[in-house]
Short mmCIF file of C-alpha atoms and ligand atoms in Angstrom, two decimals:
data_model
loop_
_atom_site.label_atom_id
_atom_site.label_comp_id
_atom_site.label_asym_id
_atom_site.label_seq_id
_atom_site.Cartn_x
_atom_site.Cartn_y
_atom_site.Cartn_z
CA MET N 1 0.11 0.18 0.11
CA SER N 2 1.45 3.28 -1.06
CA GLU N 3 1.53 6.21 1.44
CA SER N 4 -1.11 8.15 0.03
CA GLN N 5 -3.33 4.64 -0.11
CA TYR N 6 -5.48 3.87 3.38
CA ASP N 7 -8.23 1.35 4.41
CA VAL N 8 -10.13 4.71 5.75
CA ILE N 9 -10.12 8.57 5.20
CA ILE N 10 -11.85 10.25 7.51
CA ILE N 11 -13.10 13.96 6.71
CA GLY N 12 -13.50 15.93 10.30
CA GLY N 13 -11.60 16.26 13.59
CA GLY N 14 -14.43 17.25 16.16
CA PRO N 15 -15.94 14.42 18.34
CA ALA N 16 -17.12 11.91 15.59
CA GLY N 17 -14.26 12.09 13.42
CA MET N 18 -11.77 11.46 16.67
CA THR N 19 -13.85 8.22 17.42
CA ALA N 20 -14.17 6.59 14.40
CA GLY N 21 -10.32 7.48 13.76
CA LEU N 22 -10.03 5.62 17.07
CA TYR N 23 -12.66 2.49 16.27
CA ALA N 24 -10.66 2.09 13.26
CA SER N 25 -7.11 1.71 14.05
CA ARG N 26 -7.77 0.09 16.54
CA ALA N 27 -9.77 -2.09 14.04
CA MET N 28 -6.18 -2.66 12.53
CA LEU N 29 -6.89 -0.33 9.73
CA LYS N 30 -5.07 1.83 7.78
CA THR N 31 -6.78 5.54 8.82
CA LEU N 32 -6.24 8.49 8.04
CA MET N 33 -8.38 11.54 9.56
CA LEU N 34 -8.35 14.95 8.14
CA GLU N 35 -8.92 18.19 9.47
CA LYS N 36 -9.37 21.67 7.73
CA MET N 37 -7.98 24.19 10.59
CA ILE N 38 -7.80 23.30 14.15
CA MET N 39 -8.10 19.29 15.68
CA GLY N 40 -11.41 19.06 18.14
CA GLY N 41 -14.33 20.97 15.68
CA GLN N 42 -16.76 23.19 17.77
CA MET N 43 -15.70 22.08 21.05
CA MET N 44 -12.03 24.02 20.95
CA THR N 45 -15.03 26.99 21.12
CA THR N 46 -16.88 25.98 23.85
CA THR N 47 -16.18 26.79 27.34
CA LYS N 48 -17.35 24.04 29.66
CA VAL N 49 -19.41 20.45 28.62
CA GLU N 50 -21.46 19.75 31.38
CA ASN N 51 -23.44 16.79 29.67
CA TRP N 52 -20.45 14.39 29.08
CA PRO N 53 -20.58 11.90 30.83
CA GLY N 54 -17.89 10.86 33.40
CA TYR N 55 -17.02 14.90 34.39
CA PRO N 56 -19.61 15.97 36.92
CA GLY N 57 -19.12 19.66 37.33
CA GLY N 58 -18.12 19.63 33.33
CA ILE N 59 -15.02 20.28 31.77
CA ASP N 60 -13.31 22.78 29.10
CA GLY N 61 -14.42 21.84 25.67
CA PRO N 62 -10.30 22.32 24.39
CA GLU N 63 -9.45 20.07 27.23
CA LEU N 64 -11.93 17.74 26.45
CA MET N 65 -11.01 18.04 22.87
CA MET N 66 -6.91 16.77 23.48
CA LYS N 67 -7.84 13.83 25.44
CA PHE N 68 -9.84 12.69 22.64
CA GLN N 69 -7.10 13.01 20.08
CA GLU N 70 -4.91 12.00 22.44
CA HIS N 71 -6.64 8.80 22.74
CA CYS N 72 -7.49 8.41 19.50
CA VAL N 73 -3.80 8.27 17.72
CA GLU N 74 -2.54 5.72 20.47
CA PHE N 75 -3.93 3.18 18.47
CA GLY N 76 -2.02 4.17 15.30
CA LEU N 77 -4.21 6.75 14.05
CA GLU N 78 -2.72 9.14 11.56
CA THR N 79 -3.82 12.77 11.86
CA GLY N 80 -3.21 15.73 8.75
CA TYR N 81 -4.26 18.99 7.58
CA GLY N 82 -6.03 19.48 4.39
CA VAL N 83 -9.10 20.67 2.53
CA VAL N 84 -10.93 18.24 0.87
CA GLU N 85 -11.87 20.02 -2.63
CA LYS N 86 -13.57 17.30 -4.32
CA ILE N 87 -14.11 12.80 -3.80
CA ILE N 88 -14.59 10.68 -7.02
CA ASP N 89 -16.54 7.27 -6.01
CA ASN N 90 -14.62 5.08 -8.34
CA GLY N 91 -16.72 2.10 -6.99
CA ASP N 92 -14.46 -0.40 -4.69
CA SER N 93 -12.21 2.75 -4.07
CA LYS N 94 -12.63 6.23 -3.33
CA THR N 95 -10.47 9.60 -4.52
CA LEU N 96 -9.96 12.64 -2.61
CA ILE N 97 -9.03 15.44 -3.64
CA VAL N 98 -7.21 17.27 -0.98
CA ASP N 99 -5.35 20.75 -2.06
CA GLY N 100 -4.80 19.46 -5.27
CA LYS N 101 -3.54 16.42 -4.23
CA GLU N 102 -5.17 12.65 -4.52
CA LEU N 103 -5.45 10.38 -1.80
CA THR N 104 -7.17 6.93 -2.24
CA CYS N 105 -8.89 4.29 0.05
CA GLN N 106 -11.85 1.90 0.19
CA ALA N 107 -14.03 3.73 2.34
CA VAL N 108 -14.93 7.02 3.71
CA ILE N 109 -16.05 8.81 7.02
CA ILE N 110 -17.45 12.34 6.48
CA ALA N 111 -17.54 14.05 9.59
CA THR N 112 -17.17 17.69 8.78
CA GLY N 113 -19.85 18.79 11.22
CA VAL N 114 -21.78 21.91 11.27
CA ILE N 115 -20.67 26.15 10.79
CA PRO N 116 -22.36 29.57 12.41
CA ARG N 117 -24.80 30.81 10.25
CA LYS N 118 -24.41 34.15 8.93
CA LEU N 119 -27.66 37.11 10.04
CA GLY N 120 -26.86 38.24 6.24
CA LEU N 121 -26.77 41.90 6.74
CA ASP N 122 -24.88 44.47 5.60
CA GLY N 123 -21.50 45.53 7.02
CA GLU N 124 -21.45 42.03 9.19
CA GLU N 125 -18.45 40.45 6.67
CA GLY N 126 -16.69 43.47 6.97
CA LEU N 127 -17.35 43.71 11.23
CA VAL N 128 -15.68 40.47 12.14
CA GLY N 129 -13.63 41.02 14.67
CA ARG N 130 -14.34 44.71 14.68
CA GLY N 131 -18.16 44.47 17.13
CA VAL N 132 -19.37 41.50 14.77
CA SER N 133 -18.33 37.63 16.01
CA TYR N 134 -19.67 34.09 15.69
CA CYS N 135 -17.46 32.90 19.42
CA ALA N 136 -17.89 34.36 23.08
CA THR N 137 -15.68 32.01 24.00
CA CYS N 138 -12.48 32.92 21.48
CA ASP N 139 -13.85 36.82 21.83
CA GLY N 140 -15.98 37.40 24.85
CA ALA N 141 -12.88 39.02 26.62
CA PHE N 142 -12.50 41.68 24.34
CA PHE N 143 -16.15 43.15 25.57
CA ARG N 144 -14.97 44.57 29.14
CA ASP N 145 -17.69 46.42 30.98
CA VAL N 146 -19.45 47.44 27.53
CA PRO N 147 -23.06 46.26 26.91
CA ILE N 148 -23.06 43.63 23.94
CA ALA N 149 -26.03 41.56 22.59
CA VAL N 150 -26.42 37.78 21.74
CA ILE N 151 -28.44 36.68 19.03
CA GLY N 152 -31.07 33.68 18.89
CA GLY N 153 -32.51 32.03 21.43
CA GLY N 154 -31.31 28.27 21.29
CA ASP N 155 -28.67 26.42 23.66
CA THR N 156 -25.73 28.08 21.94
CA ALA N 157 -27.21 31.78 22.55
CA ALA N 158 -28.25 30.59 25.77
CA GLU N 159 -24.64 29.28 26.66
CA GLU N 160 -22.65 32.32 25.22
CA ALA N 161 -25.09 35.23 27.12
CA LEU N 162 -23.88 33.32 30.34
CA PHE N 163 -20.54 33.06 29.61
CA LEU N 164 -20.37 36.59 28.56
CA THR N 165 -21.53 38.19 31.67
CA LYS N 166 -18.42 37.67 32.96
CA PHE N 167 -16.83 40.78 31.16
CA ALA N 168 -19.89 42.60 29.08
CA SER N 169 -21.85 45.26 31.80
CA LYS N 170 -24.88 43.99 30.22
CA VAL N 171 -25.97 41.29 28.06
CA ILE N 172 -29.41 41.51 26.01
CA MET N 173 -30.14 38.58 24.21
CA VAL N 174 -31.80 39.00 21.09
CA HIS N 175 -34.91 36.32 20.29
CA ARG N 176 -37.38 36.03 17.44
CA ARG N 177 -39.88 34.81 19.23
CA ASP N 178 -41.03 35.07 23.05
CA GLU N 179 -39.98 31.90 24.43
CA LEU N 180 -36.60 30.41 24.13
CA ARG N 181 -36.21 27.30 22.20
CA ALA N 182 -32.80 26.84 25.16
CA THR N 183 -33.37 23.90 27.41
CA LYS N 184 -34.60 24.89 30.88
CA ILE N 185 -31.65 24.30 32.46
CA LEU N 186 -30.34 27.50 30.68
CA ARG N 187 -33.65 29.11 30.74
CA ASP N 188 -33.28 28.91 34.78
CA ARG N 189 -30.20 30.22 34.95
CA ILE N 190 -31.09 32.93 32.32
CA ALA N 191 -33.96 34.21 34.37
CA LYS N 192 -31.62 34.25 36.93
CA ASN N 193 -29.08 36.83 35.79
CA GLU N 194 -29.25 39.74 36.60
CA LYS N 195 -27.34 41.59 34.24
CA ILE N 196 -29.00 39.25 30.48
CA GLU N 197 -31.86 41.41 29.64
CA ILE N 198 -34.40 39.41 26.49
CA ALA N 199 -34.99 41.95 24.04
CA TRP N 200 -38.45 39.38 23.28
CA ASN N 201 -40.38 39.02 19.69
CA SER N 202 -37.16 41.16 17.79
CA VAL N 203 -34.68 40.65 15.40
CA VAL N 204 -31.82 42.79 14.29
CA ASP N 205 -32.97 45.10 11.33
CA LYS N 206 -29.64 46.69 10.63
CA LEU N 207 -26.29 47.27 12.09
CA LEU N 208 -24.85 50.45 13.08
CA PHE N 209 -20.79 51.22 12.73
CA ASP N 210 -18.23 53.66 12.01
CA ASN N 211 -14.76 53.39 11.18
CA THR N 212 -13.79 51.83 14.02
CA GLY N 213 -16.23 49.14 13.60
CA LEU N 214 -20.06 48.06 15.23
CA THR N 215 -21.83 51.23 17.39
CA GLY N 216 -24.72 49.42 17.60
CA VAL N 217 -28.16 47.58 15.65
CA VAL N 218 -31.75 48.44 14.80
CA LEU N 219 -34.34 46.36 16.61
CA LYS N 220 -37.31 45.48 14.56
CA ASP N 221 -40.38 43.92 16.53
CA THR N 222 -41.86 40.97 15.17
CA GLN N 223 -44.87 41.24 16.16
CA THR N 224 -45.27 45.33 15.63
CA GLY N 225 -42.71 46.45 13.52
CA GLU N 226 -41.55 48.66 15.28
CA ILE N 227 -38.17 50.03 15.20
CA ARG N 228 -35.75 51.28 17.99
CA GLU N 229 -32.13 52.38 17.99
CA VAL N 230 -29.60 50.31 20.58
CA THR N 231 -25.77 51.24 21.31
CA LEU N 232 -23.53 48.02 21.93
CA SER N 233 -20.14 47.94 21.37
CA GLY N 234 -20.38 43.98 20.14
CA ILE N 235 -22.53 41.09 18.63
CA PHE N 236 -22.31 37.77 19.20
CA VAL N 237 -24.94 36.19 16.59
CA ALA N 238 -25.90 32.19 17.40
CA VAL N 239 -28.80 31.80 15.31
CA GLY N 240 -28.06 28.56 14.09
CA VAL N 241 -25.86 26.34 12.14
CA SER N 242 -25.51 24.89 8.31
CA PRO N 243 -23.89 21.44 7.42
CA THR N 244 -20.41 21.56 5.76
CA THR N 245 -21.37 19.57 2.91
CA SER N 246 -20.95 22.06 -0.22
CA PHE N 247 -18.21 20.38 -0.84
CA LEU N 248 -20.11 17.77 -1.56
CA ASN N 249 -21.61 18.54 -5.32
CA GLY N 250 -24.19 16.03 -5.47
CA LEU N 251 -21.91 12.84 -4.55
CA ILE N 252 -24.65 11.65 -1.89
CA GLU N 253 -28.43 12.86 -1.17
CA LEU N 254 -28.61 15.79 1.22
CA ASN N 255 -32.15 16.59 2.40
CA GLU N 256 -32.67 20.28 1.73
CA ALA N 257 -30.81 22.11 4.95
CA GLY N 258 -28.12 20.44 3.31
CA TYR N 259 -27.44 17.38 6.25
CA ILE N 260 -26.18 14.32 4.35
CA LYS N 261 -28.95 12.11 4.14
CA ALA N 262 -27.51 8.75 6.61
CA GLY N 263 -29.85 6.77 9.41
CA GLU N 264 -28.76 5.52 12.71
CA ASP N 265 -26.41 2.87 10.56
CA THR N 266 -24.02 6.46 9.03
CA HIS N 267 -24.73 4.69 5.19
CA THR N 268 -25.43 7.08 3.07
CA ASN N 269 -26.55 5.94 -0.31
CA ALA N 270 -23.14 5.61 -2.07
CA PRO N 271 -21.63 2.17 -0.64
CA GLY N 272 -18.35 2.78 1.31
CA ILE N 273 -19.39 6.10 1.91
CA TYR N 274 -20.51 6.96 5.63
CA ALA N 275 -21.87 9.88 7.83
CA ALA N 276 -21.25 11.12 11.24
CA GLY N 277 -21.78 13.40 13.86
CA ASP N 278 -23.85 16.87 13.43
CA CYS N 279 -23.70 17.22 9.46
CA ARG N 280 -25.88 13.76 9.16
CA THR N 281 -29.90 14.14 9.01
CA ASN N 282 -29.62 13.18 12.67
CA ILE N 283 -32.32 14.25 15.64
CA LEU N 284 -29.81 15.45 18.36
CA LYS N 285 -26.72 17.45 18.00
CA GLN N 286 -24.39 16.65 20.61
CA VAL N 287 -20.75 15.69 21.40
CA SER N 288 -22.42 11.80 22.72
CA THR N 289 -24.59 11.38 19.61
CA ALA N 290 -21.17 12.30 17.16
CA VAL N 291 -19.41 9.92 19.13
CA GLY N 292 -21.64 6.81 18.98
CA ASP N 293 -21.60 7.98 15.44
CA GLY N 294 -18.21 7.93 15.07
CA ALA N 295 -18.31 4.33 16.63
CA VAL N 296 -21.02 3.01 14.31
CA ALA N 297 -19.32 4.50 11.23
CA ALA N 298 -15.77 3.23 11.95
CA ILE N 299 -17.19 -0.68 12.13
CA MET N 300 -19.72 0.51 9.14
CA ALA N 301 -16.83 0.77 6.82
CA GLU N 302 -14.80 -2.26 8.49
CA LYS N 303 -17.56 -4.33 7.33
CA TYR N 304 -17.65 -2.89 4.33
CA ILE N 305 -14.06 -3.17 3.72
CA GLU N 306 -14.14 -6.84 4.49
CA GLU N 307 -16.79 -7.68 2.58
CA LEU N 308 -14.74 -6.22 -0.49
CA LYS N 309 -11.79 -9.38 -0.09
CA HIS N 310 -14.65 -11.82 -0.24
CA ALA N 311 -16.57 -10.31 -3.27
P1 NAP D 1 -30.82 26.47 16.99
O1 NAP D 1 -31.42 25.12 17.87
O2 NAP D 1 -31.07 26.32 16.16
O3 NAP D 1 -31.12 27.54 17.69
C1 NAP D 1 -30.80 29.18 17.13
C2 NAP D 1 -31.59 29.78 17.61
O4 NAP D 1 -31.31 31.05 16.38
C3 NAP D 1 -32.99 29.89 17.85
O5 NAP D 1 -33.76 30.03 18.84
C4 NAP D 1 -33.77 30.59 16.27
O6 NAP D 1 -35.49 31.09 16.50
C5 NAP D 1 -32.88 31.51 15.95
N1 NAP D 1 -32.47 31.51 14.88
C6 NAP D 1 -32.45 31.19 13.34
N2 NAP D 1 -32.40 31.78 12.43
C7 NAP D 1 -32.70 32.90 13.12
C8 NAP D 1 -32.63 34.22 12.10
N3 NAP D 1 -32.19 34.26 10.86
N4 NAP D 1 -32.61 35.71 12.71
C9 NAP D 1 -32.91 36.02 14.46
N5 NAP D 1 -33.10 34.21 15.22
C10 NAP D 1 -32.65 33.39 14.67
O7 NAP D 1 -28.71 26.44 16.98
P2 NAP D 1 -28.16 26.21 18.37
O8 NAP D 1 -28.34 26.76 19.58
O9 NAP D 1 -26.32 26.52 17.74
O10 NAP D 1 -27.69 24.47 18.56
C11 NAP D 1 -27.30 23.46 17.57
C12 NAP D 1 -27.45 22.30 17.81
O11 NAP D 1 -26.85 22.55 18.80
C13 NAP D 1 -28.92 21.81 18.75
O12 NAP D 1 -29.38 20.94 18.39
C14 NAP D 1 -28.34 22.16 20.06
O13 NAP D 1 -29.40 21.97 20.98
C15 NAP D 1 -27.01 21.73 20.42
N6 NAP D 1 -26.51 22.48 21.56
C16 NAP D 1 -26.13 22.26 22.64
C17 NAP D 1 -25.87 22.60 24.28
C18 NAP D 1 -25.57 21.70 24.76
O14 NAP D 1 -26.24 20.41 25.01
N7 NAP D 1 -25.08 22.28 26.28
C19 NAP D 1 -24.83 24.06 22.94
C20 NAP D 1 -25.11 23.99 22.36
C21 NAP D 1 -26.05 24.06 20.97
P3 NAP D 1 -36.36 30.26 17.38
O15 NAP D 1 -36.44 29.22 18.00
O16 NAP D 1 -37.53 30.84 16.67
O17 NAP D 1 -36.09 28.83 15.58
#
């Protein structure tokens, strides 16, 4: 087998990819796990993970991911950085074009996760790093003793708002409905936190800025259409996520939101290609479900490769 030939290539180095890597390399398959940017995925920007078993009191996302990585390379998993531009399905083998180079394998596990959605407002892109952020852990400390807002009402928005109260003078949660989507434990913490104010039934209509960066937002009431200006030093956007699947370019079936159509067995409609974690059409997006998917996908890949040998 040449250096660029593998049994399994895993795309994505988050909890799903790392677990797939652990299982596949422990099954003695020559396995490569490719990551685009930072090993660990979304957990690298998560302050505290409270619902991963075995850590009463919680564990920091990056610390947990360091342990995952240490563990998954223990069985010989090869890891590397690179952007997968294309997957070519040749039937019994797959070719991956990674930064212009070709890698081949028998089975592919796609564990590319999701990325934060943008608001899509004028000026948003240019204000990243100058008042607009998608990551409280990364940028929260830049907003000490100033008013800021978190846009969204899900678990991410709730966790970000709570975390940001450590720094900001006030955190306004801007939510388009009159009830948060976040789980009850987070809703209760939000309700008890005096630094958090909620702008119910509100959306950001416009970003206000000058040449130094963001200066505020225009909020619109979703019920009455009423408009009001709020002075802010920063906003943290947490309006959901989109799957990282555009590079697949019609290779396998996706649903209308772009998630890979694959059931609990992680099988896609293409034999030898599996989907694990948040990029799959699963009902729960958690570290624990991603880990389960990673294990299943690796076992499915192992069985597939075994069947190819006897075909
Ligand atoms: P999410 O659950 O999809 O929530 C997105 C929020 O943004 C919703 O409140 C939604 O409003 C709002 N929203 C969507 N589009 C909007 C727009 N254009 N303008 C204004 N508001 C908009 O996304 P998430 O919070 O990123 O969570 C993603 C997944 O990860 C979820 O399954 C979540 O449970 C999970 N997660 C879990 C944890 C944890 O267990 N600790 C932590 C973080 C995330 P509506 O409510 O009106 O739809």
